[in-house]
């Protein structure tokens, strides 16, 4: 599937993979596609997929945060961030976009990624929020006991971690639709303690990964525009 802006540029290809995609295969493909985008020989791409259960270590990962190193395969992701989990029931969106053509503003690009997730979640009536010092997208859980310091409980529903090479992005985001939440217990997700992890189904929503795909596609142009300045 391809989406084209009203002004005719750029073309963004959308790819949806069935089944589970091997992580190393995905890494190799992203590297190749990002280079081709930079060379002008391929269109920008949003790749929607699921991985088998695994942990990834970002460039800031701390060994102590890998609590169960033998539980699942662990991969060096070479993206920003710390440890995270990927697995069935989690929609991963790998985002290969030409950030140079989109303004060369990394902070703005990350903010767009955050707003994209929040806008997609809003289609299901979920209020996603950003917290200073805590990467990802969070939801309030007032029905759960507060933290020991009395602050309200918040759970993470989506993770964001990108890498840029010659102004082309790769890696991207993950939204927890219906993963096995216990699988997150083998790490300290993104190095954050005290708060938990949730999913759309855990929040009581009968949502599928296909529903999330539609929401992401619906909201993409609203957030990222047509890519021209």
JSON list of N, CA and C in Angstrom, two decimals, residues 110-155:
[
{"chain": "A", "resi": 110, "resn": "UNK", "atom": "N", "xyz": [11.02, 13.62, 16.91]},
{"chain": "A", "resi": 110, "resn": "UNK", "atom": "CA", "xyz": [10.66, 12.77, 18.05]},
{"chain": "A", "resi": 110, "resn": "UNK", "atom": "C", "xyz": [9.30, 13.18, 18.60]},
{"chain": "A", "resi": 111, "resn": "UNK", "atom": "N", "xyz": [9.06, 14.47, 18.69]},
{"chain": "A", "resi": 111, "resn": "UNK", "atom": "CA", "xyz": [7.76, 14.95, 19.16]},
{"chain": "A", "resi": 111, "resn": "UNK", "atom": "C", "xyz": [6.64, 14.50, 18.22]},
{"chain": "A", "resi": 112, "resn": "UNK", "atom": "N", "xyz": [6.92, 14.49, 16.93]},
{"chain": "A", "resi": 112, "resn": "UNK", "atom": "CA", "xyz": [5.91, 13.99, 15.98]},
{"chain": "A", "resi": 112, "resn": "UNK", "atom": "C", "xyz": [5.63, 12.51, 16.21]},
{"chain": "A", "resi": 113, "resn": "UNK", "atom": "N", "xyz": [6.67, 11.74, 16.48]},
{"chain": "A", "resi": 113, "resn": "UNK", "atom": "CA", "xyz": [6.48, 10.32, 16.77]},
{"chain": "A", "resi": 113, "resn": "UNK", "atom": "C", "xyz": [5.57, 10.15, 17.99]},
{"chain": "A", "resi": 114, "resn": "UNK", "atom": "N", "xyz": [5.83, 10.94, 19.03]},
{"chain": "A", "resi": 114, "resn": "UNK", "atom": "CA", "xyz": [5.01, 10.87, 20.23]},
{"chain": "A", "resi": 114, "resn": "UNK", "atom": "C", "xyz": [3.56, 11.25, 19.93]},
{"chain": "A", "resi": 115, "resn": "UNK", "atom": "N", "xyz": [3.37, 12.34, 19.20]},
{"chain": "A", "resi": 115, "resn": "UNK", "atom": "CA", "xyz": [2.02, 12.79, 18.89]},
{"chain": "A", "resi": 115, "resn": "UNK", "atom": "C", "xyz": [1.29, 11.80, 17.99]},
{"chain": "A", "resi": 116, "resn": "UNK", "atom": "N", "xyz": [2.02, 11.13, 17.14]},
{"chain": "A", "resi": 116, "resn": "UNK", "atom": "CA", "xyz": [1.43, 10.11, 16.26]},
{"chain": "A", "resi": 116, "resn": "UNK", "atom": "C", "xyz": [0.85, 8.97, 17.09]},
{"chain": "A", "resi": 117, "resn": "UNK", "atom": "N", "xyz": [1.63, 8.48, 18.06]},
{"chain": "A", "resi": 117, "resn": "UNK", "atom": "CA", "xyz": [1.13, 7.41, 18.93]},
{"chain": "A", "resi": 117, "resn": "UNK", "atom": "C", "xyz": [-0.09, 7.89, 19.71]},
{"chain": "A", "resi": 118, "resn": "UNK", "atom": "N", "xyz": [0.00, 9.08, 20.29]},
{"chain": "A", "resi": 118, "resn": "UNK", "atom": "CA", "xyz": [-1.10, 9.60, 21.09]},
{"chain": "A", "resi": 118, "resn": "UNK", "atom": "C", "xyz": [-2.36, 9.76, 20.25]},
{"chain": "A", "resi": 119, "resn": "UNK", "atom": "N", "xyz": [-2.21, 10.24, 19.01]},
{"chain": "A", "resi": 119, "resn": "UNK", "atom": "CA", "xyz": [-3.37, 10.41, 18.12]},
{"chain": "A", "resi": 119, "resn": "UNK", "atom": "C", "xyz": [-3.97, 9.06, 17.75]},
{"chain": "A", "resi": 120, "resn": "UNK", "atom": "N", "xyz": [-3.13, 8.06, 17.51]},
{"chain": "A", "resi": 120, "resn": "UNK", "atom": "CA", "xyz": [-3.64, 6.72, 17.19]},
{"chain": "A", "resi": 120, "resn": "UNK", "atom": "C", "xyz": [-4.39, 6.13, 18.38]},
{"chain": "A", "resi": 121, "resn": "UNK", "atom": "N", "xyz": [-3.84, 6.27, 19.59]},
{"chain": "A", "resi": 121, "resn": "UNK", "atom": "CA", "xyz": [-4.50, 5.75, 20.78]},
{"chain": "A", "resi": 121, "resn": "UNK", "atom": "C", "xyz": [-5.84, 6.44, 21.01]},
{"chain": "A", "resi": 122, "resn": "UNK", "atom": "N", "xyz": [-5.91, 7.72, 20.66]},
{"chain": "A", "resi": 122, "resn": "UNK", "atom": "CA", "xyz": [-7.15, 8.47, 20.88]},
{"chain": "A", "resi": 122, "resn": "UNK", "atom": "C", "xyz": [-8.30, 7.88, 20.06]},
{"chain": "A", "resi": 123, "resn": "UNK", "atom": "N", "xyz": [-8.00, 7.21, 18.96]},
{"chain": "A", "resi": 123, "resn": "UNK", "atom": "CA", "xyz": [-9.06, 6.59, 18.16]},
{"chain": "A", "resi": 123, "resn": "UNK", "atom": "C", "xyz": [-9.77, 5.47, 18.93]},
{"chain": "A", "resi": 124, "resn": "UNK", "atom": "N", "xyz": [-9.14, 4.98, 19.99]},
{"chain": "A", "resi": 124, "resn": "UNK", "atom": "CA", "xyz": [-9.75, 3.95, 20.82]},
{"chain": "A", "resi": 124, "resn": "UNK", "atom": "C", "xyz": [-10.22, 4.51, 22.17]},
{"chain": "A", "resi": 125, "resn": "UNK", "atom": "N", "xyz": [-10.21, 5.82, 22.30]},
{"chain": "A", "resi": 125, "resn": "UNK", "atom": "CA", "xyz": [-10.64, 6.45, 23.54]},
{"chain": "A", "resi": 125, "resn": "UNK", "atom": "C", "xyz": [-9.60, 6.40, 24.64]},
{"chain": "A", "resi": 126, "resn": "UNK", "atom": "N", "xyz": [-8.34, 6.13, 24.30]},
{"chain": "A", "resi": 126, "resn": "UNK", "atom": "CA", "xyz": [-7.25, 6.06, 25.27]},
{"chain": "A", "resi": 126, "resn": "UNK", "atom": "C", "xyz": [-6.50, 7.38, 25.28]},
{"chain": "A", "resi": 127, "resn": "UNK", "atom": "N", "xyz": [-6.29, 7.93, 26.45]},
{"chain": "A", "resi": 127, "resn": "UNK", "atom": "CA", "xyz": [-5.55, 9.17, 26.60]},
{"chain": "A", "resi": 127, "resn": "UNK", "atom": "C", "xyz": [-4.10, 8.86, 26.90]},
{"chain": "A", "resi": 128, "resn": "UNK", "atom": "N", "xyz": [-3.26, 8.95, 25.89]},
{"chain": "A", "resi": 128, "resn": "UNK", "atom": "CA", "xyz": [-1.83, 8.74, 26.07]},
{"chain": "A", "resi": 128, "resn": "UNK", "atom": "C", "xyz": [-1.16, 10.05, 26.44]},
{"chain": "A", "resi": 129, "resn": "UNK", "atom": "N", "xyz": [-0.15, 9.96, 27.30]},
{"chain": "A", "resi": 129, "resn": "UNK", "atom": "CA", "xyz": [0.53, 11.17, 27.78]},
{"chain": "A", "resi": 129, "resn": "UNK", "atom": "C", "xyz": [2.04, 10.98, 27.77]},
{"chain": "A", "resi": 130, "resn": "UNK", "atom": "N", "xyz": [2.75, 12.08, 27.67]},
{"chain": "A", "resi": 130, "resn": "UNK", "atom": "CA", "xyz": [4.22, 12.10, 27.73]},
{"chain": "A", "resi": 130, "resn": "UNK", "atom": "C", "xyz": [4.64, 12.62, 29.10]},
{"chain": "A", "resi": 131, "resn": "UNK", "atom": "N", "xyz": [5.68, 12.04, 29.65]},
{"chain": "A", "resi": 131, "resn": "UNK", "atom": "CA", "xyz": [6.19, 12.45, 30.94]},
{"chain": "A", "resi": 131, "resn": "UNK", "atom": "C", "xyz": [7.68, 12.79, 30.83]},
{"chain": "A", "resi": 132, "resn": "UNK", "atom": "N", "xyz": [8.06, 13.93, 31.36]},
{"chain": "A", "resi": 132, "resn": "UNK", "atom": "CA", "xyz": [9.47, 14.34, 31.35]},
{"chain": "A", "resi": 132, "resn": "UNK", "atom": "C", "xyz": [10.30, 13.31, 32.12]},
{"chain": "A", "resi": 133, "resn": "UNK", "atom": "N", "xyz": [11.39, 12.88, 31.49]},
{"chain": "A", "resi": 133, "resn": "UNK", "atom": "CA", "xyz": [12.27, 11.93, 32.13]},
{"chain": "A", "resi": 133, "resn": "UNK", "atom": "C", "xyz": [11.85, 10.48, 31.99]},
{"chain": "A", "resi": 134, "resn": "UNK", "atom": "N", "xyz": [10.68, 10.24, 31.35]},
{"chain": "A", "resi": 134, "resn": "UNK", "atom": "CA", "xyz": [10.20, 8.88, 31.13]},
{"chain": "A", "resi": 134, "resn": "UNK", "atom": "C", "xyz": [9.81, 8.74, 29.68]},
{"chain": "A", "resi": 135, "resn": "UNK", "atom": "N", "xyz": [10.63, 8.05, 28.91]},
{"chain": "A", "resi": 135, "resn": "UNK", "atom": "CA", "xyz": [10.37, 7.94, 27.48]},
{"chain": "A", "resi": 135, "resn": "UNK", "atom": "C", "xyz": [9.13, 7.09, 27.24]},
{"chain": "A", "resi": 136, "resn": "UNK", "atom": "N", "xyz": [8.54, 7.25, 26.08]},
{"chain": "A", "resi": 136, "resn": "UNK", "atom": "CA", "xyz": [7.38, 6.47, 25.70]},
{"chain": "A", "resi": 136, "resn": "UNK", "atom": "C", "xyz": [6.09, 7.21, 25.95]},
{"chain": "A", "resi": 137, "resn": "UNK", "atom": "N", "xyz": [4.99, 6.47, 25.84]},
{"chain": "A", "resi": 137, "resn": "UNK", "atom": "CA", "xyz": [3.65, 7.03, 26.03]},
{"chain": "A", "resi": 137, "resn": "UNK", "atom": "C", "xyz": [2.99, 6.28, 27.19]},
{"chain": "A", "resi": 138, "resn": "UNK", "atom": "N", "xyz": [2.37, 7.03, 28.07]},
{"chain": "A", "resi": 138, "resn": "UNK", "atom": "CA", "xyz": [1.86, 6.52, 29.33]},
{"chain": "A", "resi": 138, "resn": "UNK", "atom": "C", "xyz": [0.36, 6.76, 29.46]},
{"chain": "A", "resi": 139, "resn": "UNK", "atom": "N", "xyz": [-0.28, 5.91, 30.27]},
{"chain": "A", "resi": 139, "resn": "UNK", "atom": "CA", "xyz": [-1.69, 6.10, 30.58]},
{"chain": "A", "resi": 139, "resn": "UNK", "atom": "C", "xyz": [-1.87, 6.08, 32.10]},
{"chain": "A", "resi": 140, "resn": "UNK", "atom": "N", "xyz": [-2.75, 6.94, 32.59]},
{"chain": "A", "resi": 140, "resn": "UNK", "atom": "CA", "xyz": [-3.03, 7.00, 34.01]},
{"chain": "A", "resi": 140, "resn": "UNK", "atom": "C", "xyz": [-3.82, 5.77, 34.43]},
{"chain": "A", "resi": 141, "resn": "UNK", "atom": "N", "xyz": [-3.53, 5.26, 35.63]},
{"chain": "A", "resi": 141, "resn": "UNK", "atom": "CA", "xyz": [-4.24, 4.09, 36.17]},
{"chain": "A", "resi": 141, "resn": "UNK", "atom": "C", "xyz": [-4.79, 4.44, 37.56]},
{"chain": "A", "resi": 142, "resn": "UNK", "atom": "N", "xyz": [-5.77, 5.33, 37.62]},
{"chain": "A", "resi": 142, "resn": "UNK", "atom": "CA", "xyz": [-6.29, 5.76, 38.93]},
{"chain": "A", "resi": 142, "resn": "UNK", "atom": "C", "xyz": [-6.94, 4.63, 39.71]},
{"chain": "A", "resi": 143, "resn": "UNK", "atom": "N", "xyz": [-7.33, 3.55, 39.03]},
{"chain": "A", "resi": 143, "resn": "UNK", "atom": "CA", "xyz": [-7.97, 2.44, 39.72]},
{"chain": "A", "resi": 143, "resn": "UNK", "atom": "C", "xyz": [-6.97, 1.58, 40.48]},
{"chain": "A", "resi": 144, "resn": "UNK", "atom": "N", "xyz": [-5.66, 1.80, 40.26]},
{"chain": "A", "resi": 144, "resn": "UNK", "atom": "CA", "xyz": [-4.63, 1.02, 40.93]},
{"chain": "A", "resi": 144, "resn": "UNK", "atom": "C", "xyz": [-4.07, 1.80, 42.12]},
{"chain": "A", "resi": 145, "resn": "UNK", "atom": "N", "xyz": [-3.52, 1.09, 43.10]},
{"chain": "A", "resi": 145, "resn": "UNK", "atom": "CA", "xyz": [-2.95, 1.78, 44.26]},
{"chain": "A", "resi": 145, "resn": "UNK", "atom": "C", "xyz": [-1.84, 2.74, 43.83]},
{"chain": "A", "resi": 146, "resn": "UNK", "atom": "N", "xyz": [-1.71, 3.87, 44.53]},
{"chain": "A", "resi": 146, "resn": "UNK", "atom": "CA", "xyz": [-0.62, 4.81, 44.18]},
{"chain": "A", "resi": 146, "resn": "UNK", "atom": "C", "xyz": [0.74, 4.23, 44.51]},
{"chain": "A", "resi": 147, "resn": "UNK", "atom": "N", "xyz": [1.77, 4.88, 44.01]},
{"chain": "A", "resi": 147, "resn": "UNK", "atom": "CA", "xyz": [3.13, 4.47, 44.32]},
{"chain": "A", "resi": 147, "resn": "UNK", "atom": "C", "xyz": [3.45, 4.75, 45.79]},
{"chain": "A", "resi": 148, "resn": "UNK", "atom": "N", "xyz": [4.52, 4.15, 46.32]},
{"chain": "A", "resi": 148, "resn": "UNK", "atom": "CA", "xyz": [4.85, 4.35, 47.74]},
{"chain": "A", "resi": 148, "resn": "UNK", "atom": "C", "xyz": [5.01, 5.81, 48.14]},
{"chain": "A", "resi": 149, "resn": "UNK", "atom": "N", "xyz": [5.42, 6.67, 47.20]},
{"chain": "A", "resi": 149, "resn": "UNK", "atom": "CA", "xyz": [5.57, 8.09, 47.54]},
{"chain": "A", "resi": 149, "resn": "UNK", "atom": "C", "xyz": [4.26, 8.86, 47.41]},
{"chain": "A", "resi": 150, "resn": "UNK", "atom": "N", "xyz": [3.17, 8.15, 47.10]},
{"chain": "A", "resi": 150, "resn": "UNK", "atom": "CA", "xyz": [1.87, 8.79, 47.00]},
{"chain": "A", "resi": 150, "resn": "UNK", "atom": "C", "xyz": [1.51, 9.29, 45.62]},
{"chain": "A", "resi": 151, "resn": "UNK", "atom": "N", "xyz": [2.46, 9.25, 44.68]},
{"chain": "A", "resi": 151, "resn": "UNK", "atom": "CA", "xyz": [2.16, 9.72, 43.33]},
{"chain": "A", "resi": 151, "resn": "UNK", "atom": "C", "xyz": [1.28, 8.70, 42.61]},
{"chain": "A", "resi": 152, "resn": "UNK", "atom": "N", "xyz": [0.46, 9.16, 41.66]},
{"chain": "A", "resi": 152, "resn": "UNK", "atom": "CA", "xyz": [-0.46, 8.26, 41.00]},
{"chain": "A", "resi": 152, "resn": "UNK", "atom": "C", "xyz": [0.26, 7.25, 40.12]},
{"chain": "A", "resi": 153, "resn": "UNK", "atom": "N", "xyz": [-0.35, 6.09, 39.96]},
{"chain": "A", "resi": 153, "resn": "UNK", "atom": "CA", "xyz": [0.21, 5.03, 39.14]},
{"chain": "A", "resi": 153, "resn": "UNK", "atom": "C", "xyz": [-0.03, 5.33, 37.66]},
{"chain": "A", "resi": 154, "resn": "UNK", "atom": "N", "xyz": [0.99, 5.15, 36.85]},
{"chain": "A", "resi": 154, "resn": "UNK", "atom": "CA", "xyz": [0.89, 5.28, 35.41]},
{"chain": "A", "resi": 154, "resn": "UNK", "atom": "C", "xyz": [1.58, 4.08, 34.77]},
{"chain": "A", "resi": 155, "resn": "UNK", "atom": "N", "xyz": [1.01, 3.56, 33.70]},
{"chain": "A", "resi": 155, "resn": "UNK", "atom": "CA", "xyz": [1.58, 2.41, 33.01]},
{"chain": "A", "resi": 155, "resn": "UNK", "atom": "C", "xyz": [1.96, 2.79, 31.58]}
]
